[in-house]
Every structure is written in C-alpha cells, then in structure tokens.
Coordinates of C-alpha atoms in Angstrom, one line a residue:
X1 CA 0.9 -40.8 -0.3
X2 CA 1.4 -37.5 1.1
X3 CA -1.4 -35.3 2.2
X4 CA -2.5 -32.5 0.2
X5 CA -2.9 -28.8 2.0
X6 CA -4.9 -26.4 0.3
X7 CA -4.1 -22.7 1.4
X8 CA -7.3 -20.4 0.6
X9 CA -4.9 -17.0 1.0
X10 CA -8.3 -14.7 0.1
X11 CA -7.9 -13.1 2.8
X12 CA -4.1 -12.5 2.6
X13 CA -1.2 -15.0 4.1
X14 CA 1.5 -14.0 6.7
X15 CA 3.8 -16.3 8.5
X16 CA 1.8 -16.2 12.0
X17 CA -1.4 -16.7 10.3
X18 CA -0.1 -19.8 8.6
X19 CA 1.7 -21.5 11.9
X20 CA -1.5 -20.5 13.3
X21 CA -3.7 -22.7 10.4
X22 CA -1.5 -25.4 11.0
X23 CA -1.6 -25.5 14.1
X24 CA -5.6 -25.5 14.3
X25 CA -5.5 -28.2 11.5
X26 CA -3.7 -30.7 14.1
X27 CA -0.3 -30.0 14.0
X28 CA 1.6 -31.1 17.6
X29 CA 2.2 -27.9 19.6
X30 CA 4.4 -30.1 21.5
X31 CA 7.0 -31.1 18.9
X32 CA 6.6 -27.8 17.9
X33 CA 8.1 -26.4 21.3
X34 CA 10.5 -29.1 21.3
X35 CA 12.0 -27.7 18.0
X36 CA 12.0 -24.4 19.1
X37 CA 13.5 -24.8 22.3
X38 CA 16.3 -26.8 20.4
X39 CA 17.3 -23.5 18.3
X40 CA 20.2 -21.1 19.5
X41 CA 18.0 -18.4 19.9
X42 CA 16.7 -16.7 23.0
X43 CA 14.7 -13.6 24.1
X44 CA 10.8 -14.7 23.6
X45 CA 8.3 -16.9 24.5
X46 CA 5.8 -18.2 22.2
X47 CA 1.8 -18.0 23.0
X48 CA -1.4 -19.9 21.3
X49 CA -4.8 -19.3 22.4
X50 CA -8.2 -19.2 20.6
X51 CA -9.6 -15.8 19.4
X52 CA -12.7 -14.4 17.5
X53 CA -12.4 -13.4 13.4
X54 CA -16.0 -12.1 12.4
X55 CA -17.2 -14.4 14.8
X56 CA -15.2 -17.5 14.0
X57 CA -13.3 -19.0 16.5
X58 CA -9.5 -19.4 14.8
X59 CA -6.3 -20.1 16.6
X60 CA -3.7 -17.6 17.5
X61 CA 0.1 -18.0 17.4
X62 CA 2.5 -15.1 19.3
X63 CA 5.9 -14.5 19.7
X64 CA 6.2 -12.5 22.9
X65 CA 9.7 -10.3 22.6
X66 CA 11.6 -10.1 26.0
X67 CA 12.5 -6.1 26.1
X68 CA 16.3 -6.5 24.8
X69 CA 14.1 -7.6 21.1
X70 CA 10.6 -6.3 21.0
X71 CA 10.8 -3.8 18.2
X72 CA 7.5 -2.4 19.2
X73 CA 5.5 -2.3 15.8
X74 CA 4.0 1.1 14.9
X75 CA 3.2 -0.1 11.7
X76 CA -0.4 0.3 11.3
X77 CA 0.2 4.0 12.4
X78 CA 1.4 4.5 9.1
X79 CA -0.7 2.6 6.9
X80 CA -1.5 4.2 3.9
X81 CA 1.2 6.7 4.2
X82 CA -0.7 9.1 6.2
X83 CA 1.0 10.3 9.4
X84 CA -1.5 9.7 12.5
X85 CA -1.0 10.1 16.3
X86 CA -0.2 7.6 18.6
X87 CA -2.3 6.7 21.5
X88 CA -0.2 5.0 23.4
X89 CA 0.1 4.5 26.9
X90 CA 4.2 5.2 26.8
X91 CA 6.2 7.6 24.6
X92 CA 9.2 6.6 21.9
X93 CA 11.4 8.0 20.1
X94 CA 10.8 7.0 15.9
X95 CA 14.0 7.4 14.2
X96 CA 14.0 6.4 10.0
X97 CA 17.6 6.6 9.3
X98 CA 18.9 3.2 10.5
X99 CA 22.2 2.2 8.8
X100 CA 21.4 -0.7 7.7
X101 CA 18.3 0.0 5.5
X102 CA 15.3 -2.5 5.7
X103 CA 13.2 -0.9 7.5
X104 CA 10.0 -2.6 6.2
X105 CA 9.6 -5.9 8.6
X106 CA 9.1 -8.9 6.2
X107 CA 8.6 -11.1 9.2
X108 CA 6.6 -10.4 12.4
X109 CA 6.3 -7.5 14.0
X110 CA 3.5 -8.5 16.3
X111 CA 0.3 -7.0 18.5
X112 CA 1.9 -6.0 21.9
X113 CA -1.1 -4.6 22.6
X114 CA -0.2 -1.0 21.5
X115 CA -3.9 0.6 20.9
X116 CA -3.6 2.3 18.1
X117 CA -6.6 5.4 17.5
X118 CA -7.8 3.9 14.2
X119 CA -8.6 1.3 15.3
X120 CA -6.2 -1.6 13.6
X121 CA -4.6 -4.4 14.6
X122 CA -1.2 -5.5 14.5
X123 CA 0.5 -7.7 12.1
X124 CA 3.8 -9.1 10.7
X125 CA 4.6 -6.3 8.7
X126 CA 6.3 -3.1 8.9
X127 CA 8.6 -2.3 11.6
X128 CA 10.1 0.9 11.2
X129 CA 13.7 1.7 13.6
X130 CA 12.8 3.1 17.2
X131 CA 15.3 4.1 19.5
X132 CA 14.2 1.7 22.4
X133 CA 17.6 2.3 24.0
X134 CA 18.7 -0.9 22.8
X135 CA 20.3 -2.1 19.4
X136 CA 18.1 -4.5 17.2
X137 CA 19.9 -7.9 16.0
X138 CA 21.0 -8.1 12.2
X139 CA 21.8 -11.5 10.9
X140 CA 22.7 -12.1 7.2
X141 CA 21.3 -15.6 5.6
X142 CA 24.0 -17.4 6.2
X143 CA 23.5 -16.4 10.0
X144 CA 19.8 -17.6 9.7
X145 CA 21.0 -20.9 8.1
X146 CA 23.9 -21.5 11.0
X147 CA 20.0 -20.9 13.5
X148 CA 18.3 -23.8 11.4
X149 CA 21.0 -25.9 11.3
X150 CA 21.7 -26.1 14.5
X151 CA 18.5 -27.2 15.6
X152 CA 17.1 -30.9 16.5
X153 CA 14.6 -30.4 13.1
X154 CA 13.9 -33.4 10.4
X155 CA 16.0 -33.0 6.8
X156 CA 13.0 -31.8 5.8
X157 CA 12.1 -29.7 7.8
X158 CA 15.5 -28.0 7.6
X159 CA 15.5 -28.0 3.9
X160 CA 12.0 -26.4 4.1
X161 CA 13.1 -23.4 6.5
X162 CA 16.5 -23.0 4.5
X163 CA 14.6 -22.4 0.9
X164 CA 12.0 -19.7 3.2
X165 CA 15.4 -18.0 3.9
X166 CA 16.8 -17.8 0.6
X167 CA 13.4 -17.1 -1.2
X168 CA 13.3 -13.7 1.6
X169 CA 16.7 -13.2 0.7
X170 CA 17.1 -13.0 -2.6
X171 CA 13.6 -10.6 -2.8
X172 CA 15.5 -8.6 -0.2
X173 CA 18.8 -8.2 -2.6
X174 CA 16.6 -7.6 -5.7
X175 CA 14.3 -4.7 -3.6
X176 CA 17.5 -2.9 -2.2
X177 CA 19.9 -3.6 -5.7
X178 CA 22.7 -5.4 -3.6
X179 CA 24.7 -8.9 -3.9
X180 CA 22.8 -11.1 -1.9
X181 CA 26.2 -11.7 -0.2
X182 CA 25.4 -8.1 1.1
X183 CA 22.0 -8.3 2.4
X184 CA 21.3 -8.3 6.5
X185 CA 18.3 -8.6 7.5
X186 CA 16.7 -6.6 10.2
X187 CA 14.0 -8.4 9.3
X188 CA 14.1 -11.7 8.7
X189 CA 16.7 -11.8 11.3
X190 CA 14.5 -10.8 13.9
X191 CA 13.7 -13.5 16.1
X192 CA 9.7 -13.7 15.9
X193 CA 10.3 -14.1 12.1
X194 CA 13.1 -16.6 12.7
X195 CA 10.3 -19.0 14.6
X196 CA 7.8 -18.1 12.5
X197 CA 10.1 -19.7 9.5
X198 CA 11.0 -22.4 11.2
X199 CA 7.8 -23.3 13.1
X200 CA 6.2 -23.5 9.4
X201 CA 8.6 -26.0 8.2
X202 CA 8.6 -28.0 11.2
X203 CA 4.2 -28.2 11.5
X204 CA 4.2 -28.8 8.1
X205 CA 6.6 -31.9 8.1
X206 CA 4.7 -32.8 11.5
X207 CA 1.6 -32.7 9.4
X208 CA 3.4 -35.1 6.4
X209 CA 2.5 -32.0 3.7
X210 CA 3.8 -33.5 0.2
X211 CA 1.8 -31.1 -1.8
X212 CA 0.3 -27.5 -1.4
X213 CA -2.0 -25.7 -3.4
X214 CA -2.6 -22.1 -3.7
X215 CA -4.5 -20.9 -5.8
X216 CA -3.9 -16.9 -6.1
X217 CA -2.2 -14.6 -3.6
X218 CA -5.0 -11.7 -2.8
X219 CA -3.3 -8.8 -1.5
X220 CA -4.4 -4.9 -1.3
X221 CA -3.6 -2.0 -2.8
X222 CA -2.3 1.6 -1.5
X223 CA 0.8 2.6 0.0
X224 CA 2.5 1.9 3.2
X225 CA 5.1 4.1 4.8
X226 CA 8.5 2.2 6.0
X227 CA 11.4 3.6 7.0
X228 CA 12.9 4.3 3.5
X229 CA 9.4 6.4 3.2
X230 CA 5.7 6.0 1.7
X231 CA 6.4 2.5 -0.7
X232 CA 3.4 1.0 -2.8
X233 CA 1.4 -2.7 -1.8
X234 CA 2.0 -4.9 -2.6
X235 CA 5.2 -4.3 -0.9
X236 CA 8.8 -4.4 -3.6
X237 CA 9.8 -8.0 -1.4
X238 CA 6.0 -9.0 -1.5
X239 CA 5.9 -8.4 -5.7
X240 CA 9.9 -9.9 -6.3
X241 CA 8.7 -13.3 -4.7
X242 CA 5.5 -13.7 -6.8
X243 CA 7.5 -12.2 -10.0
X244 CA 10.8 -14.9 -9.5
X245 CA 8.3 -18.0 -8.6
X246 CA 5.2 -17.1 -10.6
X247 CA 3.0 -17.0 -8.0
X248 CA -0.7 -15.6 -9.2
X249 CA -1.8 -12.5 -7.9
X250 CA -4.9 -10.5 -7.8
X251 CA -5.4 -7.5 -6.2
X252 CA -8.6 -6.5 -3.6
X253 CA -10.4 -3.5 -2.9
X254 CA -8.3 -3.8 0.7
X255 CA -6.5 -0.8 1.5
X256 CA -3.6 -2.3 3.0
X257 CA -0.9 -5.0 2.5
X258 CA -2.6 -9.0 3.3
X259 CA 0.4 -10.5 1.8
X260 CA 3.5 -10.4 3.5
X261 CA 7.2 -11.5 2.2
X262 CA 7.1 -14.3 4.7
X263 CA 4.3 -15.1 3.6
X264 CA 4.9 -15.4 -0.3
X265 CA 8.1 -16.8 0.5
X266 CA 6.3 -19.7 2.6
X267 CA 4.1 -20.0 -0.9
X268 CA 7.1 -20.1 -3.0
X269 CA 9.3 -22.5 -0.7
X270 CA 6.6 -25.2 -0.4
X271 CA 6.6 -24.7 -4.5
X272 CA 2.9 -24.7 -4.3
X273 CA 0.6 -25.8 -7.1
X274 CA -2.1 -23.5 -8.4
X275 CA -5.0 -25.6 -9.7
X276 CA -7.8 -27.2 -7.0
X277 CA -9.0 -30.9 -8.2
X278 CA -12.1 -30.8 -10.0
X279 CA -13.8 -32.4 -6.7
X280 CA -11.8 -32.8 -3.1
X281 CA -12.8 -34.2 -0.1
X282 CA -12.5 -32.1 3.3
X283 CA -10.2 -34.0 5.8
X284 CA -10.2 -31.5 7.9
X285 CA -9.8 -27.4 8.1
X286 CA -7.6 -25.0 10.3
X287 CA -8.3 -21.1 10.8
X288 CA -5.0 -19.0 11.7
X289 CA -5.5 -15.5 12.8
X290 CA -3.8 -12.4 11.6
X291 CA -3.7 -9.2 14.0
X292 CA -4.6 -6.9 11.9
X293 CA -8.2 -5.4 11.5
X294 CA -9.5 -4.8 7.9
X295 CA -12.5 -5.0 6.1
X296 CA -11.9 -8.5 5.2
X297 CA -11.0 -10.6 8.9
X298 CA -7.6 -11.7 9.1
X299 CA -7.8 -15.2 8.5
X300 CA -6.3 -18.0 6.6
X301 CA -8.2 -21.2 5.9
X302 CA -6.3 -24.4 5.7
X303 CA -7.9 -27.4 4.4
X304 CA -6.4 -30.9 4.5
X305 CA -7.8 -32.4 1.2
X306 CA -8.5 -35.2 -0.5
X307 CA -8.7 -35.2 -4.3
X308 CA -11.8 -37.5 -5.8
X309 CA -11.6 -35.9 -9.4
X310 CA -12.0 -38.7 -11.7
X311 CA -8.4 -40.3 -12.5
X312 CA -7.2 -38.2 -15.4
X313 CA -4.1 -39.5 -17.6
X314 CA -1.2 -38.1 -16.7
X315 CA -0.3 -35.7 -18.9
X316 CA 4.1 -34.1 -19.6
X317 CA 5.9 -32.1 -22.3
X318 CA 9.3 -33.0 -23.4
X319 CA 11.6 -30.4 -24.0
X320 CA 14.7 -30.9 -26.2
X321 CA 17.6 -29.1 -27.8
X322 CA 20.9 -29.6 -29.0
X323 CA 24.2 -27.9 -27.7
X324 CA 27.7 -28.0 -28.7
X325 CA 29.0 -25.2 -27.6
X326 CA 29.1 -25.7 -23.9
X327 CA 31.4 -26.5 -21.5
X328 CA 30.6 -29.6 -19.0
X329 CA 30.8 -27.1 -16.0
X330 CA 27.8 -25.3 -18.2
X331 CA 25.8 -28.0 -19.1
X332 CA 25.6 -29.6 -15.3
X333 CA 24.7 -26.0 -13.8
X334 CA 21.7 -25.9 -16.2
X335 CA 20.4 -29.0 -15.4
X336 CA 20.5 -28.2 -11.9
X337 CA 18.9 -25.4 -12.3
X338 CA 16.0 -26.9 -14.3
X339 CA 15.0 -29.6 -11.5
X340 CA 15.6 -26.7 -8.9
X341 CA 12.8 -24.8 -10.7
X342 CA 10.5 -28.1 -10.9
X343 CA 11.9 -30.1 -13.7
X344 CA 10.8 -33.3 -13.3
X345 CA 13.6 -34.9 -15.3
X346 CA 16.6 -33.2 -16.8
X347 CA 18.9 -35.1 -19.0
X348 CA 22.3 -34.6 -20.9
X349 CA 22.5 -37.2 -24.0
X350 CA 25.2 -37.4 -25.9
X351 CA 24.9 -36.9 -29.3
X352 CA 26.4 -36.2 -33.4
X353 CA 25.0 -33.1 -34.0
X354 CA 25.9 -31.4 -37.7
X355 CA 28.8 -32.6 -39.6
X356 CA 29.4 -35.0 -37.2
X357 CA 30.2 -33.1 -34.2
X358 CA 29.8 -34.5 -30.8
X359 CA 27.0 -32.8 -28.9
X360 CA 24.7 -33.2 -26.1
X361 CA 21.0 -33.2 -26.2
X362 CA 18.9 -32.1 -23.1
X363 CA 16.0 -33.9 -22.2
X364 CA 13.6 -32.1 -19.8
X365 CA 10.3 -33.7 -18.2
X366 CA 8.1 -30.9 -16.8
X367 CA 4.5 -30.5 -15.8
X368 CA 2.7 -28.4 -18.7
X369 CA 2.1 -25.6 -16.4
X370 CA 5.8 -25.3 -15.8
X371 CA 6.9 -25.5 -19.6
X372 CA 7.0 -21.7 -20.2
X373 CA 8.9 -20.8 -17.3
X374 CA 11.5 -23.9 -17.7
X375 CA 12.1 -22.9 -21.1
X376 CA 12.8 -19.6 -20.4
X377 CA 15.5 -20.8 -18.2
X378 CA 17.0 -23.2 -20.6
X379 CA 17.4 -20.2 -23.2
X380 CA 19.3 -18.0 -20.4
X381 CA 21.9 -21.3 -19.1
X382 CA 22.4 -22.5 -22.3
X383 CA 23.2 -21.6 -25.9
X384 CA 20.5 -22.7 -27.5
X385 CA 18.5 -20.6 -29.9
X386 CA 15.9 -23.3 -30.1
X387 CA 13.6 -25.8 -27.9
X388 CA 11.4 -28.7 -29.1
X389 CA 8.4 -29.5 -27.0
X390 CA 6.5 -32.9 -27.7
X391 CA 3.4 -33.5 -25.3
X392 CA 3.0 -37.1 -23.7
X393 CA 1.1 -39.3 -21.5
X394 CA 2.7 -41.1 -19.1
X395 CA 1.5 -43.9 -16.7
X396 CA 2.9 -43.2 -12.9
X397 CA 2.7 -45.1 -9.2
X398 CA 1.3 -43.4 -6.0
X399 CA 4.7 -41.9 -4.3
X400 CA 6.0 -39.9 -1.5
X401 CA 9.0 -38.7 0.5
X402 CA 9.3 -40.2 3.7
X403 CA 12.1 -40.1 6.4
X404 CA 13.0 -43.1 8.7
X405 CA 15.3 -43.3 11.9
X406 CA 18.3 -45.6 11.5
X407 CA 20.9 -46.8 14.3
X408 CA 23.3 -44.3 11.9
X409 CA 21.0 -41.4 12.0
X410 CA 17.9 -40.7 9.9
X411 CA 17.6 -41.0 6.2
X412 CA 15.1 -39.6 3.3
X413 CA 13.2 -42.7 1.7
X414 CA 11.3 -42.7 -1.9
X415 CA 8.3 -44.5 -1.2
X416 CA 5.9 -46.3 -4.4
X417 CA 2.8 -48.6 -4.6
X418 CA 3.0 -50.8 -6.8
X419 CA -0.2 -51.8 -8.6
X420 CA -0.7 -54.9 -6.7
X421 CA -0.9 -52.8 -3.2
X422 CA 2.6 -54.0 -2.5
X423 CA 5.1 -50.7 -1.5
X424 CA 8.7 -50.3 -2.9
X425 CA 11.4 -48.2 -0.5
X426 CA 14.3 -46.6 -2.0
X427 CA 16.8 -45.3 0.2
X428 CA 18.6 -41.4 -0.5
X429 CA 22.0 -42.2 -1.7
X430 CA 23.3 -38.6 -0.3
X431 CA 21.7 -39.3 3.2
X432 CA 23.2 -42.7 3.2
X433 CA 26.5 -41.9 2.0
X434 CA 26.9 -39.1 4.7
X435 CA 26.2 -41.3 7.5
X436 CA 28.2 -44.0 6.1
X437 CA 31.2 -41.7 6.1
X438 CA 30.4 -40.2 9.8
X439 CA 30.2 -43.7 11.3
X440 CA 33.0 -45.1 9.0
X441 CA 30.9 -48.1 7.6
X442 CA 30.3 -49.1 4.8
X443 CA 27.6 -47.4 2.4
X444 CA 25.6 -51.2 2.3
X445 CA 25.5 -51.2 5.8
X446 CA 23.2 -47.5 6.2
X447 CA 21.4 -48.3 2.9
X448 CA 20.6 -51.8 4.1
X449 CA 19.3 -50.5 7.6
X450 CA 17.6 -47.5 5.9
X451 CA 15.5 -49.7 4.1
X452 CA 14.6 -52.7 7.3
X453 CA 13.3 -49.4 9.1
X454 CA 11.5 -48.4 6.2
X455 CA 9.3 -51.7 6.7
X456 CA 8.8 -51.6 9.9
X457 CA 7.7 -48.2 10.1
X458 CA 4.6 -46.3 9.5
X459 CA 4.0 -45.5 5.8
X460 CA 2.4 -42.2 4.9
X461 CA 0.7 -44.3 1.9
X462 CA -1.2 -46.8 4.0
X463 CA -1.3 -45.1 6.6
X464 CA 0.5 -48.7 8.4
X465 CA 3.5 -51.0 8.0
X466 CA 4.8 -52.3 4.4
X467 CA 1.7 -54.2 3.3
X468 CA 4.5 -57.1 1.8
X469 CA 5.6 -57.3 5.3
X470 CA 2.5 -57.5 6.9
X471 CA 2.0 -60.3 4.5

C-alpha cells in the first residue's frame, strides 16, 4: 500500500516549507532537479542547505530569482498593516497601483537577504509591485498548466501540480469577483511559486504518498497590508481554499499569516484526511523551514506513518434519491462532480419512479466524514428535494495507485492484495487507450504490456515483485 504522510501544520504550512519537509523526509533531490530542469521555465536557480529553527536542525529549500524575476519581497515590512522603514542596503521605488491587481504573493516571495529593522524573516507571502525597472511575468492557469505539461513529470505528478493550480485559481477568482477565465496570476505565475507547485507534486510521487493527513490548518490573526491595502489573516485566498475544501482551521495567538494559499492549496489538492489513527508508528520525520521569524519557529513537521490502530470495520453511508426531471447531460455532470469531491462511488440506476415514470436513482458511496458536504452538492446539481442515507459496513482489500513504464509509454495501475498475500493489477483503461491510439495498436496490446510490467516491477504493497510471480 501507499505510504501515509502526516502534516503537523501547528506551526503554519507554505509551499517552501513543505518541499523543504519532503525533502528532509528522503525525497531524491536529484529527480527533483531532473524535473525541474525539464520545465520551460528559466531565470532561477534552486538552493537546499541545513539551517537552525529554535535550535533544530531543518532543511531549507530556495529559489534564487536571476534580476529580470526577483520581485524583492518587502513583505514583512508591512506586516500587521503598520508602515515601517526599511533598512536596506539599496533603495526602491514601492508602487501599489499595478494593473493587474494581485498584489498579495500566494506563492514565494523569498528571503534575499533584505534585513529588515524588526527583525523578521522572509516568507512566501506578500509581494507588493516595485518598480525594479523591469516588468514582472503574468501567466493565467492555462499558462501554468501549458509549464506542467510540458515537463518530463509522472501522470501523477502532473495531475497533482495541475489540481494545486486550479485550487489557487479558483480562490484567486472568488477573492477578486472575476470569471476564473479572467484571473492572471502575478502570483502564482511567478516562477519560485511555479517550482514550488511543481517540486511538491513531484517529491511527493517520488516519496509514493497515497494518503495525507492534516489535521487542522493553524494560522494567525491580524492584518497584513498588500497592494490593494491593509487585508485581514487569514488572507481572502488563504480562507476561500479552506471554505471550498473544508479544511479545519483554528486560529493562534500569532500575529501574522502561517498559512499561505500555496499552502492550503497543497492541503486541499492532496485531498487530505483530518483524523490521526488511534496509534501510528513513526517511519521517519522531515523538518522544512519557513523564513519568517515569529513567536512560534517556522517549521513544518512531516512524519511518514504507519497506522497500528486496531483493524476497525470499515464503516460507508449510502446516499440515494430519485430524479426524473433531468436531462442525461445533467445527471453525468453530477456524478462527476460527486467523485471529484471524494465520492467513492457514484451511480445512475435506472428506475419506475411514481405512476410509472422512468427515472434514475443515484447511488453514492462516501466516507461518513464526507456525507454532509456530498450531499450538499447533490441538492445544488440535481433536482432533488430529498436524499436517503443508510450506513454500512463494508469488507475491503489493501490497494494503491501505482504507475509502471511500458514500451508504449507509462500507464496508471490499480493495485489489490488479495487475502491469500497474492496481488491483483488492473491496468487504467484512459492511459491505455491513449497510448494505444498514439502508437496505432491495438488497445490489448498496451493493456497486455501494462500489466507484464506490473509484475515485474516493484510493488508499493510489498515493497518487491508480484508475490504470484515470485511464486
């Protein structure tokens, strides 16, 4: 099975900090390069190194701006909305009127070792429009997407950084009152956040993450000011992700922002759980370190963790209704919305509803912490004016995602135990189907070669080859 990551965001979460964690729990630096260098993006250089957080040792992760980028974050200077003076070694010119409006940096506006006279740290943040002599790159999503694509990452990797970039983006749209078709990011289209995003996805996939957990968001309290002026923490972005994805959130006596968008949106992508086991083992831990100075240290813990709770039974709800007054076109959209949201099953049934008219019945599987939110979806995509619910047990294998290399390309595999120790592969249709059509064979042929890789390799269950092949 896949390994469990436990996030212990007390101390805040940003998206260097969490690279950073990663990183420290054992994640390859090297394939990490490897990815980056394989993105269409230039104009920085990426650094790790070991520094000191109230005396821990924690690893660092910086993206070093070549001049034409470095938007020279000021941030701290006006945390709290309170307007201090610079100490800096060079003069600039702060201008808050940019044209294109998000001037609060949901990325990573970094520590270029600007000493401020209060004594703070930098951090992903706030970056507020300079005139450096130089214009500042603003890429819409779709532009961020085109970036991701383009580079030599895993699917799942890619799928990963893609949700990161429509979690941002969407918070974005909602903060400002636009179509997201209208939003352009000075932010998240800077390139340090661009790496950050991507660098999380690719460490995490490296790192064969199935499952997070994240118990609560703790962020502070306070105001900030931005370019659009003095704005309350948490930050409008910051409070839209946790709103749309339910994240819990509780408030410190930090005054400041610990939670960023990125890193919310990092929370929210990875669809993280919110309820430890009752007992876990400690594989192993990582410490990623912020650059900003508060009373708490700029840390985020990462565990690796194994769960030795005694075996509960499995417990699901059902959730049923009965529509006929829907077209087909409405009835597909809702049920891909539903296991977008974390349905674990959504079903159309055809049915004879009241006098005998055909109808449908949905069917939706979902985890009971996921019932009230799922059926507050199924009330805004459908008609109905009622739900059922009916609570079940259910009996289930040990399962994971995996992803093997083929001659055709690579392909997504279901992986299962069966009770006897034996594992079952299942190839992804959709993978298999794409590469049949790109190499013009047939479908058999990728599915069949999906699955004689799938034995031979590696299995994140066992830790070793197909246990029916060893035998």
């Amino acid at each position: 099975m896949g390994r469990t990551l436990y996030l212990d965001c007390t101390n805040g979460i940003s998206g260097d900090m969490t690279v950073a964690a990663l990183l420290d729990l054992g994640a390859s630096e090297e394939k990490l390069r490897a990815a980056l260098a394989s993105l269409p993006l230039g104009g920085y250089r990426v650094e790790v190194s070991r520094v000191a957080k109230a005396g821990l040792s924690a690893c660092d992760f910086d993206v070093v701006l070549d001049a034409a980028h470095d938007g020279h974050d000021h941030d701290m200077a006006y945390l709290h909305g309170h307007a201090h003076d610079h100490a800096h070694d060079h003069a600039h010119d702060h201008v808050h009127d940019h044209h294109h409006g998000h001037g609060h940096d949901h990325g990573n506006a970094r520590d270029h070792h600007h000493e401020h006279d209060h004594g703070h740290g930098h951090d992903e943040g706030h970056v507020h429009a300079h005139d450096h002599g130089h214009h500042h790159e603003h890429r819409s999503p779709a532009d961020i997407d085109a970036i991701i694509e383009a580079g030599a990452l895993t699917p799942g990797a890619k799928r990963l950084a893609h949700r990161m970039v429509q979690v941002l983006a969407a918070a974005e749209a909602k903060a400002h009152g636009v179509e997201l078709a209208e939003v352009h990011f000075h932010e998240v289209g800077a390139v340090d956040s661009i790496v950050d995003i991507v660098s999380v996805a690719v460490l995490l996939d490296d790192l064969g993450i199935s499952r997070v957990i994240v118990p609560e968001l703790v962020d502070g309290h306070g105001t900030i000011r931005c370019q659009h002026g003095v704005i309350p923490v948490p930050v409008p972005a910051t409070l839209n992700i946790v709103a749309a994805h339910g994240l819990p959130l509780s408030i410190c006596e930090v005054e400041g922002e610990l939670v960023t968008p990125t890193g919310a949106a990092i929370v929210a992508a990875c669809k993280a759980e919110h309820e430890l086991p009752q007992r876990f083992v400690v594989e192993r831990v990582g410490l990623g370190a912020g650059k900003r100075a508060y009373s708490r240290p700029s840390l985020l813990r990462a565990m690796i963790i194994v769960d030795a709770s005694p075996v509960p039974q499995d417990r699901v709800v059902k959730l049923e209704c009965d529509v006929d007054d829907a077209t087909g076109e409405q009835l597909a959209y809702a049920a891909e919305r539903l296991m977008e949201e974390g349905a674990r099953e959504a079903h159309w049934v055809p049915v004879f509803g009241k006098k005998g008219r055909p109808a449908y019945q949905l069917q939706v599987i979902a985890l009971p912490k996921d019932v009230a939110r799922l059926e507050k979806l199924i009330f805004a995509e459908t008609p109905t004016i009622g739900i059922r619910r009916t609570p079940m047990a259910r009996t289930v294998l040990e399962r994971c995602e995996d992803t093997v290399s083929t001659p055709y390309g690579d392909v997504r595999v279901k992986r299962s135990m069966l009770p006897g120790g034996s594992e079952r592969a299942k190839p992804e249709l959709d993978d298999c189907a794409r590469l049949a059509r790109a190499a013009g064979v047939p479908l058999a042929t990728v599915a069949t070669a999906a699955r004689h890789a799938a034995r031979h390799a590696a299995s994140p269950l066992t830790g070793d080859k197909n246990r029916s092949e060893r035998e």
